[in-house]
Protein backbone atom coordinates (compact mmCIF):
# COMPACT_ATOMS: atom_id res chain seq x y z
CA UNK A 1 0.00 0.00 0.00
CA UNK A 2 1.37 3.39 -1.01
CA UNK A 3 -0.03 6.66 0.28
CA UNK A 4 -0.97 7.73 -3.25
CA UNK A 5 -2.89 4.53 -3.95
CA UNK A 6 -6.65 4.74 -4.11
CA UNK A 7 -8.46 3.60 -0.95
CA UNK A 8 -10.25 0.38 -1.96
CA UNK A 9 -13.93 0.24 -1.12
CA UNK A 10 -13.31 -3.01 0.76
CA UNK A 11 -11.31 -1.06 3.38
CA UNK A 12 -14.34 0.94 4.53
CA UNK A 13 -15.45 -0.04 8.02
CA UNK A 14 -19.17 -0.73 7.62
CA UNK A 15 -19.63 -1.48 11.33
CA UNK A 16 -18.31 1.95 12.23
CA UNK A 17 -20.34 3.71 9.51
CA UNK A 18 -23.54 2.01 10.72
CA UNK A 19 -22.66 2.62 14.37
CA UNK A 20 -22.47 6.33 13.55
CA UNK A 21 -25.95 6.25 12.06
CA UNK A 22 -24.99 5.77 8.43
CA UNK A 23 -27.66 3.21 7.55
CA UNK A 24 -29.53 4.27 4.43
CA UNK A 25 -32.32 2.10 3.02
CA UNK A 26 -30.70 -1.32 3.43
CA UNK A 27 -28.14 -3.26 1.37
CA UNK A 28 -25.73 -0.36 1.79
CA UNK A 29 -22.74 -0.15 -0.52
CA UNK A 30 -20.32 2.55 0.54
CA UNK A 31 -17.48 4.19 -1.33
CA UNK A 32 -15.43 7.35 -1.04
CA UNK A 33 -15.20 9.99 -3.69
CA UNK A 34 -13.62 13.39 -3.97
CA UNK A 35 -14.63 16.64 -5.57
CA UNK A 36 -12.91 16.79 -8.97
CA UNK A 37 -11.81 20.39 -8.25
CA UNK A 38 -10.85 20.54 -4.56
CA UNK A 39 -9.83 18.27 -1.65
CA UNK A 40 -13.37 17.82 -0.23
CA UNK A 41 -14.18 14.13 0.30
CA UNK A 42 -17.67 12.63 0.42
CA UNK A 43 -18.98 9.22 1.40
CA UNK A 44 -21.39 7.76 -1.12
CA UNK A 45 -23.94 5.02 -0.60
CA UNK A 46 -24.41 3.76 -4.13
CA UNK A 47 -27.19 1.23 -3.64
CA UNK A 48 -29.55 4.21 -3.39
CA UNK A 49 -27.15 6.93 -4.65
CA UNK A 50 -26.88 9.08 -1.57
CA UNK A 51 -24.06 11.47 -0.68
CA UNK A 52 -23.02 11.95 2.94
CA UNK A 53 -21.85 15.50 3.36
CA UNK A 54 -20.49 15.61 6.90
CA UNK A 55 -18.11 13.09 8.51
CA UNK A 56 -19.28 14.22 11.95
CA UNK A 57 -23.00 13.92 11.20
CA UNK A 58 -24.06 11.11 8.88
CA UNK A 59 -27.65 12.40 8.97
CA UNK A 60 -26.50 15.17 6.65
CA UNK A 61 -26.99 13.50 3.31
CA UNK A 62 -28.61 14.20 -0.02
CA UNK A 63 -30.01 11.97 -2.77
CA UNK A 64 -28.04 12.05 -6.02
CA UNK A 65 -30.05 9.48 -7.92
CA UNK A 66 -31.46 11.79 -10.58
CA UNK A 67 -29.92 11.58 -14.03
CA UNK A 68 -28.26 13.59 -15.35
CA UNK A 69 -26.91 14.40 -11.93
CA UNK A 70 -26.85 17.89 -10.54
CA UNK A 71 -24.54 18.39 -7.61
CA UNK A 72 -22.22 21.24 -6.77
CA UNK A 73 -19.41 20.71 -4.27
CA UNK A 74 -20.35 22.25 -0.93
CA UNK A 75 -16.75 23.40 -0.43
CA UNK A 76 -15.80 24.97 -3.77
CA UNK A 77 -19.05 25.05 -5.75
CA UNK A 78 -17.67 23.06 -8.69
CA UNK A 79 -20.20 21.06 -10.66
CA UNK A 80 -19.71 17.29 -10.40
CA UNK A 81 -19.84 15.37 -13.70
CA UNK A 82 -23.47 15.17 -14.81
CA UNK A 83 -23.33 12.04 -16.95
CA UNK A 84 -19.92 10.45 -16.22
CA UNK A 85 -19.39 7.85 -13.49
CA UNK A 86 -18.33 9.17 -10.06
CA UNK A 87 -17.09 5.78 -8.84
CA UNK A 88 -15.26 2.82 -10.26
CA UNK A 89 -12.84 2.42 -13.14
CA UNK A 90 -14.66 4.93 -15.38
CA UNK A 91 -14.68 7.72 -12.81
CA UNK A 92 -12.38 10.69 -13.41
CA UNK A 93 -9.06 10.14 -11.68
CA UNK A 94 -9.47 13.46 -9.81
CA UNK A 95 -12.47 11.97 -8.01
CA UNK A 96 -10.55 9.06 -6.52
CA UNK A 97 -9.50 9.26 -2.88
CA UNK A 98 -5.96 8.24 -1.96
CA UNK A 99 -4.80 6.99 1.43
CA UNK A 100 -2.93 10.24 1.93
CA UNK A 101 -5.98 12.38 1.17
CA UNK A 102 -8.17 10.28 3.45
CA UNK A 103 -5.67 10.47 6.30
CA UNK A 104 -5.70 14.29 5.99
CA UNK A 105 -9.49 14.51 6.10
CA UNK A 106 -12.15 14.28 8.80
CA UNK A 107 -13.34 11.07 7.15
CA UNK A 108 -10.23 9.28 8.42
CA UNK A 109 -12.32 7.31 10.91
CA UNK A 110 -13.86 5.39 8.01
CA UNK A 111 -11.01 2.85 7.72
CA UNK A 112 -9.18 1.07 10.50
CA UNK A 113 -5.86 2.02 8.97
CA UNK A 114 -6.42 5.79 8.86
CA UNK A 115 -8.28 5.88 12.17
CA UNK A 116 -5.03 5.04 13.89
ZN1 LIG B 1 -14.89 21.06 -4.39
CSV table of N, CA and C and ligand atoms in Angstrom, one decimal:
chain,number,residue,atom,x,y,z
A,1,UNK,N,0.8,-1.2,0.0
A,1,UNK,CA,0.0,0.0,0.0
A,1,UNK,C,0.9,1.2,0.0
A,2,UNK,N,0.7,2.1,-1.0
A,2,UNK,CA,1.4,3.4,-1.0
A,2,UNK,C,0.4,4.5,-0.7
A,3,UNK,N,0.9,5.6,-0.2
A,3,UNK,CA,0.0,6.7,0.3
A,3,UNK,C,-0.8,7.3,-0.9
A,4,UNK,N,-0.2,7.1,-2.1
A,4,UNK,CA,-1.0,7.7,-3.2
A,4,UNK,C,-1.8,6.7,-4.0
A,5,UNK,N,-1.9,5.5,-3.4
A,5,UNK,CA,-2.9,4.5,-3.9
A,5,UNK,C,-4.3,4.9,-3.6
A,6,UNK,N,-5.2,4.5,-4.4
A,6,UNK,CA,-6.6,4.7,-4.1
A,6,UNK,C,-7.1,3.9,-2.9
A,7,UNK,N,-7.9,4.4,-2.1
A,7,UNK,CA,-8.5,3.6,-1.0
A,7,UNK,C,-9.5,2.6,-1.5
A,8,UNK,N,-9.3,1.3,-1.4
A,8,UNK,CA,-10.2,0.4,-2.0
A,8,UNK,C,-11.5,0.4,-1.1
A,9,UNK,N,-12.6,0.3,-1.8
A,9,UNK,CA,-13.9,0.2,-1.1
A,9,UNK,C,-14.0,-0.8,0.0
A,10,UNK,N,-13.3,-1.9,-0.2
A,10,UNK,CA,-13.3,-3.0,0.8
A,10,UNK,C,-12.7,-2.6,2.1
A,11,UNK,N,-11.9,-1.5,2.1
A,11,UNK,CA,-11.3,-1.1,3.4
A,11,UNK,C,-12.3,-0.3,4.3
A,12,UNK,N,-13.4,0.1,3.7
A,12,UNK,CA,-14.3,0.9,4.5
A,12,UNK,C,-14.9,0.1,5.7
A,13,UNK,N,-15.0,0.7,6.8
A,13,UNK,CA,-15.5,0.0,8.0
A,13,UNK,C,-17.0,0.1,8.2
A,14,UNK,N,-17.7,-0.8,7.6
A,14,UNK,CA,-19.2,-0.7,7.6
A,14,UNK,C,-19.7,-0.7,9.0
A,15,UNK,N,-19.1,-1.5,10.0
A,15,UNK,CA,-19.6,-1.5,11.3
A,15,UNK,C,-19.6,-0.1,11.9
A,16,UNK,N,-18.5,0.6,11.7
A,16,UNK,CA,-18.3,1.9,12.2
A,16,UNK,C,-19.3,2.9,11.6
A,17,UNK,N,-19.4,2.8,10.2
A,17,UNK,CA,-20.3,3.7,9.5
A,17,UNK,C,-21.8,3.5,10.1
A,18,UNK,N,-22.2,2.3,10.2
A,18,UNK,CA,-23.5,2.0,10.7
A,18,UNK,C,-23.7,2.4,12.2
A,19,UNK,N,-22.6,2.2,13.0
A,19,UNK,CA,-22.7,2.6,14.4
A,19,UNK,C,-22.9,4.1,14.5
A,20,UNK,N,-22.3,4.9,13.5
A,20,UNK,CA,-22.5,6.3,13.6
A,20,UNK,C,-23.8,6.8,12.9
A,21,UNK,N,-24.7,5.9,12.6
A,21,UNK,CA,-26.0,6.3,12.1
A,21,UNK,C,-26.0,6.4,10.6
A,22,UNK,N,-25.1,5.6,9.9
A,22,UNK,CA,-25.0,5.8,8.4
A,22,UNK,C,-25.9,4.9,7.6
A,23,UNK,N,-26.8,4.1,8.3
A,23,UNK,CA,-27.7,3.2,7.6
A,23,UNK,C,-28.5,4.0,6.6
A,24,UNK,N,-28.7,3.5,5.4
A,24,UNK,CA,-29.5,4.3,4.4
A,24,UNK,C,-30.8,3.5,4.3
A,25,UNK,N,-31.1,2.8,3.2
A,25,UNK,CA,-32.3,2.1,3.0
A,25,UNK,C,-32.1,0.6,3.0
A,26,UNK,N,-31.0,0.1,3.4
A,26,UNK,CA,-30.7,-1.3,3.4
A,26,UNK,C,-29.8,-1.7,2.3
A,27,UNK,N,-29.1,-2.8,2.4
A,27,UNK,CA,-28.1,-3.3,1.4
A,27,UNK,C,-27.1,-2.2,1.0
A,28,UNK,N,-26.6,-1.5,2.0
A,28,UNK,CA,-25.7,-0.4,1.8
A,28,UNK,C,-24.4,-0.8,1.1
A,29,UNK,N,-24.0,0.0,0.1
A,29,UNK,CA,-22.7,-0.1,-0.5
A,29,UNK,C,-22.1,1.2,-0.4
A,30,UNK,N,-21.0,1.3,0.3
A,30,UNK,CA,-20.3,2.5,0.5
A,30,UNK,C,-19.0,2.7,-0.3
A,31,UNK,N,-18.7,3.9,-0.7
A,31,UNK,CA,-17.5,4.2,-1.3
A,31,UNK,C,-17.1,5.6,-1.1
A,32,UNK,N,-15.9,6.0,-1.2
A,32,UNK,CA,-15.4,7.4,-1.0
A,32,UNK,C,-15.3,8.0,-2.4
A,33,UNK,N,-15.5,9.3,-2.5
A,33,UNK,CA,-15.2,10.0,-3.7
A,33,UNK,C,-14.8,11.4,-3.3
A,34,UNK,N,-14.2,12.1,-4.2
A,34,UNK,CA,-13.6,13.4,-4.0
A,34,UNK,C,-14.1,14.4,-5.0
A,35,UNK,N,-14.3,15.6,-4.6
A,35,UNK,CA,-14.6,16.6,-5.6
A,35,UNK,C,-13.5,16.7,-6.6
A,36,UNK,N,-13.9,16.8,-7.9
A,36,UNK,CA,-12.9,16.8,-9.0
A,36,UNK,C,-12.1,18.1,-9.0
A,37,UNK,N,-12.5,19.1,-8.2
A,37,UNK,CA,-11.8,20.4,-8.3
A,37,UNK,C,-11.2,20.8,-7.0
A,38,UNK,N,-11.4,20.1,-5.8
A,38,UNK,CA,-10.8,20.5,-4.6
A,38,UNK,C,-10.7,19.3,-3.7
A,39,UNK,N,-10.1,19.4,-2.5
A,39,UNK,CA,-9.8,18.3,-1.6
A,39,UNK,C,-11.0,17.7,-0.9
A,40,UNK,N,-12.2,18.3,-1.0
A,40,UNK,CA,-13.4,17.8,-0.2
A,40,UNK,C,-13.7,16.4,-0.6
A,41,UNK,N,-13.8,15.5,0.5
A,41,UNK,CA,-14.2,14.1,0.3
A,41,UNK,C,-15.6,13.9,0.7
A,42,UNK,N,-16.3,13.0,0.1
A,42,UNK,CA,-17.7,12.6,0.4
A,42,UNK,C,-17.7,11.1,0.5
A,43,UNK,N,-18.6,10.6,1.4
A,43,UNK,CA,-19.0,9.2,1.4
A,43,UNK,C,-20.2,9.0,0.5
A,44,UNK,N,-20.2,8.0,-0.3
A,44,UNK,CA,-21.4,7.8,-1.1
A,44,UNK,C,-21.9,6.4,-0.8
A,45,UNK,N,-23.3,6.3,-0.7
A,45,UNK,CA,-23.9,5.0,-0.6
A,45,UNK,C,-24.6,4.8,-2.0
A,46,UNK,N,-24.0,3.8,-2.7
A,46,UNK,CA,-24.4,3.8,-4.1
A,46,UNK,C,-25.5,2.7,-4.4
A,47,UNK,N,-26.0,2.0,-3.4
A,47,UNK,CA,-27.2,1.2,-3.6
A,47,UNK,C,-28.4,2.1,-3.9
A,48,UNK,N,-28.5,3.3,-3.2
A,48,UNK,CA,-29.6,4.2,-3.4
A,48,UNK,C,-29.0,5.6,-3.7
A,49,UNK,N,-27.8,5.7,-4.2
A,49,UNK,CA,-27.1,6.9,-4.6
A,49,UNK,C,-27.4,8.1,-3.7
A,50,UNK,N,-26.7,8.1,-2.6
A,50,UNK,CA,-26.9,9.1,-1.6
A,50,UNK,C,-25.5,9.6,-1.2
A,51,UNK,N,-25.3,10.9,-1.1
A,51,UNK,CA,-24.1,11.5,-0.7
A,51,UNK,C,-24.1,11.9,0.8
A,52,UNK,N,-23.1,11.5,1.5
A,52,UNK,CA,-23.0,11.9,2.9
A,52,UNK,C,-22.1,13.1,3.0
A,53,UNK,N,-22.6,14.3,3.5
A,53,UNK,CA,-21.8,15.5,3.4
A,53,UNK,C,-20.9,15.7,4.5
A,54,UNK,N,-21.2,15.2,5.7
A,54,UNK,CA,-20.5,15.6,6.9
A,54,UNK,C,-20.0,14.4,7.7
A,55,UNK,N,-18.7,14.3,7.8
A,55,UNK,CA,-18.1,13.1,8.5
A,55,UNK,C,-18.5,13.0,10.0
A,56,UNK,N,-18.9,14.2,10.5
A,56,UNK,CA,-19.3,14.2,12.0
A,56,UNK,C,-20.8,14.1,12.2
A,57,UNK,N,-21.5,14.1,11.1
A,57,UNK,CA,-23.0,13.9,11.2
A,57,UNK,C,-23.5,13.2,10.0
A,58,UNK,N,-23.7,11.9,10.1
A,58,UNK,CA,-24.1,11.1,8.9
A,58,UNK,C,-25.5,11.3,8.5
A,59,UNK,N,-26.3,12.1,9.3
A,59,UNK,CA,-27.6,12.4,9.0
A,59,UNK,C,-27.7,13.4,7.9
A,60,UNK,N,-26.6,14.2,7.7
A,60,UNK,CA,-26.5,15.2,6.6
A,60,UNK,C,-26.2,14.5,5.3
A,61,UNK,N,-27.2,14.2,4.6
A,61,UNK,CA,-27.0,13.5,3.3
A,61,UNK,C,-28.0,14.0,2.3
A,62,UNK,N,-27.7,13.8,1.0
A,62,UNK,CA,-28.6,14.2,0.0
A,62,UNK,C,-28.7,13.1,-1.1
A,63,UNK,N,-29.9,12.9,-1.7
A,63,UNK,CA,-30.0,12.0,-2.8
A,63,UNK,C,-29.4,12.5,-4.0
A,64,UNK,N,-28.7,11.6,-4.7
A,64,UNK,CA,-28.0,12.0,-6.0
A,64,UNK,C,-28.4,11.0,-7.1
A,65,UNK,N,-29.6,10.6,-7.0
A,65,UNK,CA,-30.1,9.5,-7.9
A,65,UNK,C,-30.6,10.0,-9.2
A,66,UNK,N,-30.9,11.3,-9.3
A,66,UNK,CA,-31.5,11.8,-10.6
A,66,UNK,C,-30.4,11.7,-11.7
A,67,UNK,N,-30.9,11.7,-12.9
A,67,UNK,CA,-29.9,11.6,-14.0
A,67,UNK,C,-30.4,12.4,-15.2
A,68,UNK,N,-29.6,13.3,-15.8
A,68,UNK,CA,-28.3,13.6,-15.4
A,68,UNK,C,-28.2,14.2,-13.9
A,69,UNK,N,-27.0,14.0,-13.3
A,69,UNK,CA,-26.9,14.4,-11.9
A,69,UNK,C,-26.7,15.9,-11.8
A,70,UNK,N,-27.2,16.5,-10.8
A,70,UNK,CA,-26.8,17.9,-10.5
A,70,UNK,C,-26.4,18.0,-9.1
A,71,UNK,N,-25.1,18.2,-9.0
A,71,UNK,CA,-24.5,18.4,-7.6
A,71,UNK,C,-23.3,19.3,-7.7
A,72,UNK,N,-23.4,20.3,-6.9
A,72,UNK,CA,-22.2,21.2,-6.8
A,72,UNK,C,-21.5,21.0,-5.4
A,73,UNK,N,-20.2,20.9,-5.5
A,73,UNK,CA,-19.4,20.7,-4.3
A,73,UNK,C,-19.8,21.8,-3.2
A,74,UNK,N,-20.0,21.3,-2.0
A,74,UNK,CA,-20.3,22.2,-0.9
A,74,UNK,C,-19.1,23.1,-0.5
A,75,UNK,N,-17.9,22.6,-0.8
A,75,UNK,CA,-16.8,23.4,-0.4
A,75,UNK,C,-16.4,24.4,-1.5
A,76,UNK,N,-16.3,24.0,-2.7
A,76,UNK,CA,-15.8,25.0,-3.8
A,76,UNK,C,-16.9,25.4,-4.8
A,77,UNK,N,-18.0,24.7,-4.8
A,77,UNK,CA,-19.1,25.0,-5.8
A,77,UNK,C,-18.9,24.4,-7.1
A,78,UNK,N,-17.9,23.7,-7.4
A,78,UNK,CA,-17.7,23.1,-8.7
A,78,UNK,C,-18.8,22.0,-9.0
A,79,UNK,N,-19.2,22.0,-10.2
A,79,UNK,CA,-20.2,21.1,-10.7
A,79,UNK,C,-19.5,19.7,-10.8
A,80,UNK,N,-20.2,18.7,-10.2
A,80,UNK,CA,-19.7,17.3,-10.4
A,80,UNK,C,-20.1,16.9,-11.8
A,81,UNK,N,-19.5,15.8,-12.4
A,81,UNK,CA,-19.8,15.4,-13.7
A,81,UNK,C,-21.3,15.0,-13.7
A,82,UNK,N,-22.0,15.4,-14.8
A,82,UNK,CA,-23.5,15.2,-14.8
A,82,UNK,C,-23.8,13.8,-15.4
A,83,UNK,N,-23.0,13.3,-16.3
A,83,UNK,CA,-23.3,12.0,-16.9
A,83,UNK,C,-22.2,11.0,-16.8
A,84,UNK,N,-21.0,11.4,-16.4
A,84,UNK,CA,-19.9,10.4,-16.2
A,84,UNK,C,-20.1,9.7,-14.9
A,85,UNK,N,-19.4,8.6,-14.8
A,85,UNK,CA,-19.4,7.8,-13.5
A,85,UNK,C,-18.6,8.7,-12.4
A,86,UNK,N,-19.0,8.5,-11.2
A,86,UNK,CA,-18.3,9.2,-10.1
A,86,UNK,C,-17.4,8.1,-9.4
A,87,UNK,N,-17.8,6.9,-9.5
A,87,UNK,CA,-17.1,5.8,-8.8
A,87,UNK,C,-16.6,4.8,-9.8
A,88,UNK,N,-15.7,4.0,-9.4
A,88,UNK,CA,-15.3,2.8,-10.3
A,88,UNK,C,-14.2,3.2,-11.3
A,89,UNK,N,-13.9,2.2,-12.2
A,89,UNK,CA,-12.8,2.4,-13.1
A,89,UNK,C,-13.1,3.5,-14.1
A,90,UNK,N,-14.4,3.9,-14.4
A,90,UNK,CA,-14.7,4.9,-15.4
A,90,UNK,C,-14.7,6.3,-14.8
A,91,UNK,N,-14.6,6.4,-13.5
A,91,UNK,CA,-14.7,7.7,-12.8
A,91,UNK,C,-13.4,8.5,-13.1
A,92,UNK,N,-13.6,9.9,-13.2
A,92,UNK,CA,-12.4,10.7,-13.4
A,92,UNK,C,-11.4,10.5,-12.3
A,93,UNK,N,-10.1,10.4,-12.7
A,93,UNK,CA,-9.1,10.1,-11.7
A,93,UNK,C,-9.0,11.2,-10.6
A,94,UNK,N,-9.4,12.4,-10.8
A,94,UNK,CA,-9.5,13.5,-9.8
A,94,UNK,C,-10.5,13.2,-8.7
A,95,UNK,N,-11.4,12.3,-9.0
A,95,UNK,CA,-12.5,12.0,-8.0
A,95,UNK,C,-12.1,10.8,-7.1
A,96,UNK,N,-11.0,10.2,-7.4
A,96,UNK,CA,-10.6,9.1,-6.5
A,96,UNK,C,-9.9,9.6,-5.3
A,97,UNK,N,-10.1,8.9,-4.2
A,97,UNK,CA,-9.5,9.3,-2.9
A,97,UNK,C,-8.3,8.4,-2.6
A,98,UNK,N,-7.2,9.0,-2.3
A,98,UNK,CA,-6.0,8.2,-2.0
A,98,UNK,C,-5.9,8.1,-0.4
A,99,UNK,N,-5.0,7.2,0.0
A,99,UNK,CA,-4.8,7.0,1.4
A,99,UNK,C,-4.3,8.3,2.1
A,100,UNK,N,-3.5,9.0,1.4
A,100,UNK,CA,-2.9,10.2,1.9
A,100,UNK,C,-4.1,11.3,2.1
A,101,UNK,N,-4.9,11.4,1.1
A,101,UNK,CA,-6.0,12.4,1.2
A,101,UNK,C,-6.9,12.0,2.3
A,102,UNK,N,-7.2,10.7,2.4
A,102,UNK,CA,-8.2,10.3,3.5
A,102,UNK,C,-7.6,10.6,4.8
A,103,UNK,N,-6.3,10.3,5.0
A,103,UNK,CA,-5.7,10.5,6.3
A,103,UNK,C,-5.7,11.9,6.7
A,104,UNK,N,-5.7,12.9,5.7
A,104,UNK,CA,-5.7,14.3,6.0
A,104,UNK,C,-7.1,14.8,6.2
A,105,UNK,N,-8.1,14.0,6.1
A,105,UNK,CA,-9.5,14.5,6.1
A,105,UNK,C,-10.2,14.1,7.4
A,106,UNK,N,-11.3,14.7,7.6
A,106,UNK,CA,-12.1,14.3,8.8
A,106,UNK,C,-12.9,13.0,8.6
A,107,UNK,N,-12.8,12.4,7.4
A,107,UNK,CA,-13.3,11.1,7.1
A,107,UNK,C,-12.4,10.0,7.6
A,108,UNK,N,-11.3,10.3,8.2
A,108,UNK,CA,-10.2,9.3,8.4
A,108,UNK,C,-10.7,8.1,9.3
A,109,UNK,N,-11.8,8.4,10.1
A,109,UNK,CA,-12.3,7.3,10.9
A,109,UNK,C,-12.9,6.1,10.1
A,110,UNK,N,-13.1,6.4,8.8
A,110,UNK,CA,-13.9,5.4,8.0
A,110,UNK,C,-13.1,4.1,7.7
A,111,UNK,N,-11.8,4.1,7.8
A,111,UNK,CA,-11.0,2.9,7.7
A,111,UNK,C,-10.2,2.6,9.0
A,112,UNK,N,-10.0,1.4,9.3
A,112,UNK,CA,-9.2,1.1,10.5
A,112,UNK,C,-7.8,1.6,10.4
A,113,UNK,N,-7.2,1.6,9.2
A,113,UNK,CA,-5.9,2.0,9.0
A,113,UNK,C,-5.7,3.5,9.2
A,114,UNK,N,-6.6,4.3,8.7
A,114,UNK,CA,-6.4,5.8,8.9
A,114,UNK,C,-6.9,6.3,10.2
A,115,UNK,N,-7.7,5.5,10.9
A,115,UNK,CA,-8.3,5.9,12.2
A,115,UNK,C,-7.2,5.9,13.2
A,116,UNK,N,-6.2,5.0,13.0
A,116,UNK,CA,-5.0,5.0,13.9
A,116,UNK,C,-5.3,4.5,15.3
B,1,LIG,ZN1,-14.9,21.1,-4.4
